[in-house]
Structure formats: structure tokens, C-alpha cells
Tab-separated table of C-alpha atoms in Angstrom:
chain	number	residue	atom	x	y	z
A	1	UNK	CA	-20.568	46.683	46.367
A	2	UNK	CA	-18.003	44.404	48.015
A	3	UNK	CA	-16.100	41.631	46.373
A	4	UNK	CA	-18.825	38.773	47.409
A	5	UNK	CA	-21.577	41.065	45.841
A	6	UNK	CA	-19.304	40.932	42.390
A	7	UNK	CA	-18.598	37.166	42.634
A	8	UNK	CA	-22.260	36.764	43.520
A	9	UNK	CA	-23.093	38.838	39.857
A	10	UNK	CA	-20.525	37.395	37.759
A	11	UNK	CA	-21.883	33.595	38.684
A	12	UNK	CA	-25.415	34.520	38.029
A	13	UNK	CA	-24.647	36.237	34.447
A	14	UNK	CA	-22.476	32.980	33.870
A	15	UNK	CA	-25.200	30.137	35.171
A	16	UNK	CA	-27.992	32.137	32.869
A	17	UNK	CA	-25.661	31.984	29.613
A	18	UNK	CA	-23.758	28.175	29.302
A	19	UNK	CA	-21.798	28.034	27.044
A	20	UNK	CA	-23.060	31.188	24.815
A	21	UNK	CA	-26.664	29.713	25.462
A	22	UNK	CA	-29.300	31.253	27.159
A	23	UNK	CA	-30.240	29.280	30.035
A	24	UNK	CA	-31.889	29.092	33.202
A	25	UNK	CA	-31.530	31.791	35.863
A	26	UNK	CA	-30.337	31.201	39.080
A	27	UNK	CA	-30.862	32.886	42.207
A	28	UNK	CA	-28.006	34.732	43.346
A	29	UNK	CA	-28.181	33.432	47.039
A	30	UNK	CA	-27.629	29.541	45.737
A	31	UNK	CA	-24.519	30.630	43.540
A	32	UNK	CA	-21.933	30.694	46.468
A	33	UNK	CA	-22.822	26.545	47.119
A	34	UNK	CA	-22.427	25.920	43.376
A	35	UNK	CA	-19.045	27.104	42.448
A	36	UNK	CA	-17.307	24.409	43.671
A	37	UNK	CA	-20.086	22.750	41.540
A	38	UNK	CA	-19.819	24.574	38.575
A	39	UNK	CA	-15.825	24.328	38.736
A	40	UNK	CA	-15.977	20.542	38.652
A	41	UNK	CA	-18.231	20.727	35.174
A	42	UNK	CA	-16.077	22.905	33.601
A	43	UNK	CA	-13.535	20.373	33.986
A	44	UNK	CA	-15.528	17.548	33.150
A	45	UNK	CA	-16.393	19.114	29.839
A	46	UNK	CA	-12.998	19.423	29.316
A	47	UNK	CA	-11.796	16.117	30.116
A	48	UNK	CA	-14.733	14.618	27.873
A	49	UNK	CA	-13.729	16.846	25.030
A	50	UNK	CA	-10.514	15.703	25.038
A	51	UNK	CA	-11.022	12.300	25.255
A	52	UNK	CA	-13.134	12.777	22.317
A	53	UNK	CA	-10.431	14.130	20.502
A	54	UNK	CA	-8.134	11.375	21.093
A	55	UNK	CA	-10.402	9.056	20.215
A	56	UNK	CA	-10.913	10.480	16.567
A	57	UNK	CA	-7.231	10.620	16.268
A	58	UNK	CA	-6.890	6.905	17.298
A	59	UNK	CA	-9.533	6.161	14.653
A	60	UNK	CA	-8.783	7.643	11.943
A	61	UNK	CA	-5.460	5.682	10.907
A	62	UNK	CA	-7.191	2.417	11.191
A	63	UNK	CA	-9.460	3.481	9.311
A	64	UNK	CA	-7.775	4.451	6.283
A	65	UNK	CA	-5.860	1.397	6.539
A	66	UNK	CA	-8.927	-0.533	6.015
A	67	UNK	CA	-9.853	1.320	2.734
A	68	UNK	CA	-6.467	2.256	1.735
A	69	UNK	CA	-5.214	-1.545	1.805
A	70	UNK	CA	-8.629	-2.028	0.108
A	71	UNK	CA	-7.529	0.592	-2.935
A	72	UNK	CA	-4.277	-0.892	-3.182
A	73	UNK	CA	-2.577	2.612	-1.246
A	74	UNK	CA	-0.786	2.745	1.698
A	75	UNK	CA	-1.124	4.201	5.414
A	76	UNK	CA	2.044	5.835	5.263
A	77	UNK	CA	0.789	7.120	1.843
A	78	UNK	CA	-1.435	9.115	3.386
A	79	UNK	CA	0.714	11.661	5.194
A	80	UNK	CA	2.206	12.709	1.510
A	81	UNK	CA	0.440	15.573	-0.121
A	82	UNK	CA	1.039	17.392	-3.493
A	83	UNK	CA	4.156	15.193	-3.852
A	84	UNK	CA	5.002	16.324	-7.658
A	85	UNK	CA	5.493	13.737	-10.852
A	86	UNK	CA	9.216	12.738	-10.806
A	87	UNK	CA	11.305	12.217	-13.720
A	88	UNK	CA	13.105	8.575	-13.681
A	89	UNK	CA	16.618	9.003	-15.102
A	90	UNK	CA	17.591	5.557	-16.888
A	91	UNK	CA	21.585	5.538	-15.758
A	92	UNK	CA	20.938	3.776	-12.594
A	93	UNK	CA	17.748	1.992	-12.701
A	94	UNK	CA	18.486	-1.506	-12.989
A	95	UNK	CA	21.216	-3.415	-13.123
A	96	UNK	CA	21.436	-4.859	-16.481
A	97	UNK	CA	19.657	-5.833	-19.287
A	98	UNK	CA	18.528	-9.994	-19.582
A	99	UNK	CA	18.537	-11.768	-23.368
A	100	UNK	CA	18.912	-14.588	-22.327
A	101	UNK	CA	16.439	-17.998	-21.408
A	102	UNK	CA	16.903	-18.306	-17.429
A	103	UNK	CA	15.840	-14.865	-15.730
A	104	UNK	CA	17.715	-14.677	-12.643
A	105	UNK	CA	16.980	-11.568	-10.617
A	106	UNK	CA	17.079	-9.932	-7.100
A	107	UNK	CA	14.403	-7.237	-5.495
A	108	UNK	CA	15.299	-3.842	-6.214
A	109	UNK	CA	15.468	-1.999	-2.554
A	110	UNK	CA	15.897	1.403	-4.347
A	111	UNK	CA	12.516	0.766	-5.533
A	112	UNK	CA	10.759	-0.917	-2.888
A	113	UNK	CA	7.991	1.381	-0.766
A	114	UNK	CA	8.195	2.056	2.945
A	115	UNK	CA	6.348	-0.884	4.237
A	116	UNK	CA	8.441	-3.489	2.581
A	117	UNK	CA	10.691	-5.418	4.311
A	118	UNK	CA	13.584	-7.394	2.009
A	119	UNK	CA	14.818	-10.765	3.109
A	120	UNK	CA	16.431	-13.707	2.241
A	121	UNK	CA	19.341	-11.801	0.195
A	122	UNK	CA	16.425	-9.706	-1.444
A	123	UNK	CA	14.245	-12.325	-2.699
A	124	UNK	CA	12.012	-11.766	-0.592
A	125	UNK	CA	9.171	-9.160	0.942
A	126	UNK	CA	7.240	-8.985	3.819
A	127	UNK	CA	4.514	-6.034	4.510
A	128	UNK	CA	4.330	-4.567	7.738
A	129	UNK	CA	1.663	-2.183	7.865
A	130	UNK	CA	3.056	0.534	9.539
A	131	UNK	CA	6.289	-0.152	7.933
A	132	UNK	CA	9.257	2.496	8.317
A	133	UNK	CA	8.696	6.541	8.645
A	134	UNK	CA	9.217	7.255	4.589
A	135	UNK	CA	11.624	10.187	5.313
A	136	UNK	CA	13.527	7.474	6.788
A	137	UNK	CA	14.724	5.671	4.061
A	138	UNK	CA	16.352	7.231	0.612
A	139	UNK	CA	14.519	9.481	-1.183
A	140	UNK	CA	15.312	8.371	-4.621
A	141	UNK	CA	13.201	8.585	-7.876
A	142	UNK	CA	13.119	4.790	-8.338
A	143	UNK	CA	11.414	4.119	-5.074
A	144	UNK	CA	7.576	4.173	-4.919
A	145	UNK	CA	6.125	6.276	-2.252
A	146	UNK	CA	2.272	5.542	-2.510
A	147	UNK	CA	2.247	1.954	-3.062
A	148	UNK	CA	3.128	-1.216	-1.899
A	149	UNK	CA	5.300	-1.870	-4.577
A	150	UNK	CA	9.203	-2.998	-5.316
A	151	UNK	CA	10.850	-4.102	-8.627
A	152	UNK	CA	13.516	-6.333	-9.497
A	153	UNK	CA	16.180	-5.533	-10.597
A	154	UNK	CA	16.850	-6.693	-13.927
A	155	UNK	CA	15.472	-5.350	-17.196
A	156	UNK	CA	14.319	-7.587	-19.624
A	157	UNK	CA	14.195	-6.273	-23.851
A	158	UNK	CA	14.071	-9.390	-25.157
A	159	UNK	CA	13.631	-13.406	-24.938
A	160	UNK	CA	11.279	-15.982	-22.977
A	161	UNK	CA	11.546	-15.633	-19.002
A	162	UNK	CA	10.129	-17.834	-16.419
A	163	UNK	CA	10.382	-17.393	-12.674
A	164	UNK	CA	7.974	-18.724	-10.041
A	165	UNK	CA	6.260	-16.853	-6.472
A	166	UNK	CA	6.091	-18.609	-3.385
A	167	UNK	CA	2.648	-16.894	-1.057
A	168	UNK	CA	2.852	-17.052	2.361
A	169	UNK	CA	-0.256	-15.656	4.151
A	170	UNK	CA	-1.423	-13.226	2.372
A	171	UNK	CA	-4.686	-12.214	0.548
A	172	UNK	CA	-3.917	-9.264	-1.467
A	173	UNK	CA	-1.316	-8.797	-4.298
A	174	UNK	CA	0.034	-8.550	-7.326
A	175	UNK	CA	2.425	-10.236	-9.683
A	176	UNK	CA	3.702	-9.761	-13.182
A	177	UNK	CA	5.768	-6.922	-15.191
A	178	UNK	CA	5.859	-3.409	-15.589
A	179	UNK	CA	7.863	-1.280	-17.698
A	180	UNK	CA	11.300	-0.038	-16.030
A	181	UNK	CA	10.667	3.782	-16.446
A	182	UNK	CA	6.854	3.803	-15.136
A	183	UNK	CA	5.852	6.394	-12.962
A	184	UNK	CA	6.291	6.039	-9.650
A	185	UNK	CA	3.299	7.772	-9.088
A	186	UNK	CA	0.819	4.976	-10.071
A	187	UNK	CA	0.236	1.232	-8.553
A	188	UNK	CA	1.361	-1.784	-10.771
A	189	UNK	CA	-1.900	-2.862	-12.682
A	190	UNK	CA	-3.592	0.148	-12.661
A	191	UNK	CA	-2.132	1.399	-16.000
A	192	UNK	CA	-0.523	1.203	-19.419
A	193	UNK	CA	2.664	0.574	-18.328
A	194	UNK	CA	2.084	-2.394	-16.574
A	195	UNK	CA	1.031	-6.535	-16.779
A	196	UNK	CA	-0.435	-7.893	-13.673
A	197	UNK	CA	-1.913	-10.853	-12.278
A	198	UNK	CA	-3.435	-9.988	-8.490
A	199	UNK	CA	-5.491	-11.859	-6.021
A	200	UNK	CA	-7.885	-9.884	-3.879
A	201	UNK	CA	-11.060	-11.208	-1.699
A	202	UNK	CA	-9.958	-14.694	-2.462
A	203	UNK	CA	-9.898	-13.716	-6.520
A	204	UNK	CA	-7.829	-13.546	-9.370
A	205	UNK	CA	-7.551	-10.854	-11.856
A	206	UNK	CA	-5.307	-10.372	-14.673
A	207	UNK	CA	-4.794	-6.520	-14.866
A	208	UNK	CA	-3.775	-3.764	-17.312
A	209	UNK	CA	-4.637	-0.707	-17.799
A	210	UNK	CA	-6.835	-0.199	-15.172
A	211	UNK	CA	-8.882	-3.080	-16.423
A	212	UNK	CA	-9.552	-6.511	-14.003
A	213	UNK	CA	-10.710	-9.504	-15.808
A	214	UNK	CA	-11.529	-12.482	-13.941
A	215	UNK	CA	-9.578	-15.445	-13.983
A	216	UNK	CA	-10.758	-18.753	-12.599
A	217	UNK	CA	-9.903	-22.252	-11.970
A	218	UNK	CA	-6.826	-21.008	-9.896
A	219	UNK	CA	-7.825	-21.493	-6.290
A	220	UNK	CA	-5.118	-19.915	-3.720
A	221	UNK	CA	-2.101	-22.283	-4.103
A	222	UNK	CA	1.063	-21.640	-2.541
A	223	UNK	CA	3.395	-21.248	-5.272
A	224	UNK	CA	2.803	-19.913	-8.994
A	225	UNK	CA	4.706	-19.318	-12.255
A	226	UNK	CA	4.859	-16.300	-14.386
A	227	UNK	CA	6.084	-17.132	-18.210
A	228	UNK	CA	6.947	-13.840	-20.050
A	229	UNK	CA	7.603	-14.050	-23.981
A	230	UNK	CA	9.085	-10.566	-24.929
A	231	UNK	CA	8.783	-10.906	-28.815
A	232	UNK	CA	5.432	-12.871	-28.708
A	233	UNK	CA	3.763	-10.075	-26.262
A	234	UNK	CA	2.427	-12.529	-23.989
A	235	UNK	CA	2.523	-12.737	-20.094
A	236	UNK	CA	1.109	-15.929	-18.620
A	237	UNK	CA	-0.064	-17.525	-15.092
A	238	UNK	CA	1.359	-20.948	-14.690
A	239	UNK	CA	-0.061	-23.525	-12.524
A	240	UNK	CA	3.224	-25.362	-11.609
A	241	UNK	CA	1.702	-28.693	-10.547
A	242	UNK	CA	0.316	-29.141	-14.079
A	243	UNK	CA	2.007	-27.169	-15.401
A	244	UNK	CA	-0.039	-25.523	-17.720
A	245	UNK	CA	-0.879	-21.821	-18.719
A	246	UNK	CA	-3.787	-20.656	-16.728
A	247	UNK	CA	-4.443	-17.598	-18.037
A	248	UNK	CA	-1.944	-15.258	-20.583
A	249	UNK	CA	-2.103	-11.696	-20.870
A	250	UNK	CA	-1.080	-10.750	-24.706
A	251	UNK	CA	-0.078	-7.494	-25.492
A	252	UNK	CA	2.903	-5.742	-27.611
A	253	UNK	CA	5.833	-4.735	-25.269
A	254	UNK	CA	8.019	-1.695	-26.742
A	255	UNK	CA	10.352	-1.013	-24.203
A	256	UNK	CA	12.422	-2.532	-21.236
A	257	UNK	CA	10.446	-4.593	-18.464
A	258	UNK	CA	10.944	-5.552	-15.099
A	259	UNK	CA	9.762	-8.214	-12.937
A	260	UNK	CA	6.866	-6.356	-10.291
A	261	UNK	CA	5.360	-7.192	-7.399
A	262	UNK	CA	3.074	-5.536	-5.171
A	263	UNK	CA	1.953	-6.718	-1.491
A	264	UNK	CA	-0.405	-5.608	1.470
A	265	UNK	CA	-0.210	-8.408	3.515
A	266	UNK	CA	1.911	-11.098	4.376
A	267	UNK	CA	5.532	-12.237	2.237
A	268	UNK	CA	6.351	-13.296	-1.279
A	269	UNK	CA	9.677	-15.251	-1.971
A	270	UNK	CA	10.516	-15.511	-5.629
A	271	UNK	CA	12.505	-18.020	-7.597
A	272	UNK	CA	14.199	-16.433	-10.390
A	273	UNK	CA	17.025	-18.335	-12.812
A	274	UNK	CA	14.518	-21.435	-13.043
A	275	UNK	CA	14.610	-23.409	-16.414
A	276	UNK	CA	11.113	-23.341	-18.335
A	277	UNK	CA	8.720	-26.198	-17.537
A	278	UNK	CA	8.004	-28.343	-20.429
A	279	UNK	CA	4.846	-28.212	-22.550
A	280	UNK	CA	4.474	-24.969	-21.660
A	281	UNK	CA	3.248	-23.018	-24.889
């Protein structure tokens, strides 16, 4: 048989069975004006499939960062798998420890997550949702590699603390306290270890332990105040244009605190070393 007679063969076992299927038979004599024909399908099918394969790839991140930003994670998060439970030492934490009546404090950048930007001398954050590459920045055991949280960096043992939040555009986070040592594994709020107030789908919550109770009459105004009293075990909202205690948070602190904040959208700007407002109780 001569080479054509093969070619001729090979087609017709290859039009009958597409793709592993069974198909249709074709007569040999129509093969020879259908390779050219057959050629170009292969390639579409490959051009399709891998279009289809970007696609998913393109999807997937946004995505997650719907329901991630939803559950408090972040995309960058994502990427980290079986990252193991790390052991904070308490040398180098924070900076030092605050007895006394006027709180003044800076943001911690040792502890602040990937997508957090510092400004203004690190009073500031701003989220940027892709934020940096986390093996690009320190790997440190203060720094939180899940969530969209930083700390500031004072510690606070004792005394009555007041310091206020300035919210610029955005519509999820979290304010309040959380002990200095608490695992870097878990979001502010969502434990034991931590005393939150957060706003979410245009809502307040005050949140601890994994618990969110609903706290109304605040609206969405720009700027707020959190009053901490150590020895009392109370953390309170404070509307500032009253000012009056909008909603407290009472519970029996045993070891050293931090100011917390956690963000997935838009900036905060706090105002630490402010002087209580009166009539607050």
C-alpha cells in the first residue's frame, strides 16, 4: 500500500473515533479534502480550551475577594496553606507599657498585614486589595498574615484611655482592643482575646468572642471615640458630637492590651493622646 493509501486509513480510523468517541464514518475518498479541515478544528479546540482556562484563572481571584472581604480574610490570604501556630515572644512586641490618662500611640508596622498601607507617620491605614506580595515584607511573628489587621503599638495594663477614629470611605471594619500576645492566627473580634466594635453592610456590631450584637442609633459618622477603662473592664463607643457612650462592652481584662484595628476597604486615621471628653461615664 503506498503512503496515500496509509494517510487515507489513518484519517478514516481518526474521523470515526473524535476524541475517544465513536462517531460517524467517513468515506475514505472525502478524507484527502478534509484534512486541511480537520487540522483547523484541532486547533480551534485548542484555542477554545485555553481560553477557557484563562478565563477560570481570571475568575477565581475576584471571586474570593468577594467572599473573603465578606469573612473578614484576605486575597493574599489565600495563597498561604498549612502555615503553623506561631509562638509570640513578649521582648519586642510593643513599645512600652501606658498607666497613664492620655493614650498616645502609633500603628505597629511589625504587625500590620500585607494589604495595609501606613501613612501619616503611622497613624494611619489604607487597604489596597491586592496589597504587597506577603513574602515581600518581614516575616515576623507579630505581623498578621490572614487578616486585615495592624496593632498599635503601645500596651496598655492599667488606667482609663480615650482615643478617637477618623473613617474615610470605607464600609467594613473594626475598632477596639485586643490582647498584645493574641494569636496571629485569628481576626480581631472573632475571639477571646479580643474587644471589637465593627461596621459591616452599613451595621454596627460590638464583637467578642465570636459573638456580634447589634448596636444601633449610630448611623455611619465620620469620626468615633473608643473609651477603654482597664480596672472597670469596660470598652465603650463614643459618639463625639454628644458625646455620650453609645454602646460599652464590659468584660474583665487580665493581661496587657493594645489598641486594634482591622480594615477591608478604604483608610482609618486615629487620634491618640486626646484628653477624655467630659460627662463621659
Amino acid at each position: 500500500m503506498d503512503l496515500t493509501g496509509v494517510t487515507d486509513r489513518l484519517l478514516s480510523v481518526v474521523l470515526m473515533f473524535p476524541g475517544g468517541r465513536a462517531g460517524l464514518s467517513v468515506p475514505l475518498q472525502t478524507c484527502r479534502g478534509r484534512q486541511s479541515a480537520l487540522q483547523l478544528h484541532v486547533d480551534k479546540q485548542k484555542k477554545l480550551r485555553h481560553v477557557s482556562s484563562s478565563s477560570e484563572n481570571m475568575a477565581t481571584p475576584l471571586s474570593a475577594a468577594h467572599v473573603c472581604r465578606l469573612a473578614g480574610r484576605t486575597v493574599a490570604s489565600l495563597s498561604a496553606r498549612h502555615r503553623r501556630a506561631v509562638s509570640l515572644p513578649a521582648r519586642r512586641c510593643y513599645v512600652s507599657t501606658s498607666t497613664g490618662r492620655n493614650l498616645q500611640f502609633r500603628l505597629d508596622e511589625r504587625t500590620a498585614h500585607s494589604s495595609l498601607d501606613l501613612f501619616k507617620k503611622d497613624t494611619g491605614i489604607i487597604y489596597r486589595m491586592l496589597g504587597l506580595d506577603p513574602s515581600h515584607v518581614p516575616n515576623n511573628p507579630e505581623r498578621f498574615r490572614d487578616w486585615a489587621v495592624v496593632f498599635g503599638d503601645e500596651k496598655i495594663s492599667s488606667g482609663r484611655h480615650y482615643w478617637e477614629v477618623t473613617v474615610k470611605k470605607s464600609q467594613e471594619f473594626r475598632l477596639g482592643v485586643a490582647e498584645a500576645l493574641m494569636c496571629r492566627d485569628e481576626c480581631v473580634g472573632t475571639n477571646n482575646s479580643s474587644w471589637m466594635f465593627g461596621y459591616a453592610q452599613r451595621k454596627w456590631f460590638a464583637m467578642t468572642s465570636n459573638k456580634m450584637v447589634p448596636v444601633t442609633l449610630v448611623g455611619k459618622p465620620d469620626r468615633v471615640g473608643i473609651l477603654l477603662d482597664y480596672e472597670a473592664g469596660v470598652l465603650g463607643l463614643v459618639d463625639i458630637e454628644k458625646p455620650r457612650i453609645i454602646h460599652s462592652i464590659r468584660v474583665q481584662f487580665k493581661s496587657h492590651l493594645c489598641p486594634a484595628f482591622g480594615l477591608w476597604d478604604g483608610e482609618l486615621l486615629t487620634h491618640s493622646g486626646l484628653v477624655e471628653p467630659e460627662g463621659l461615664k
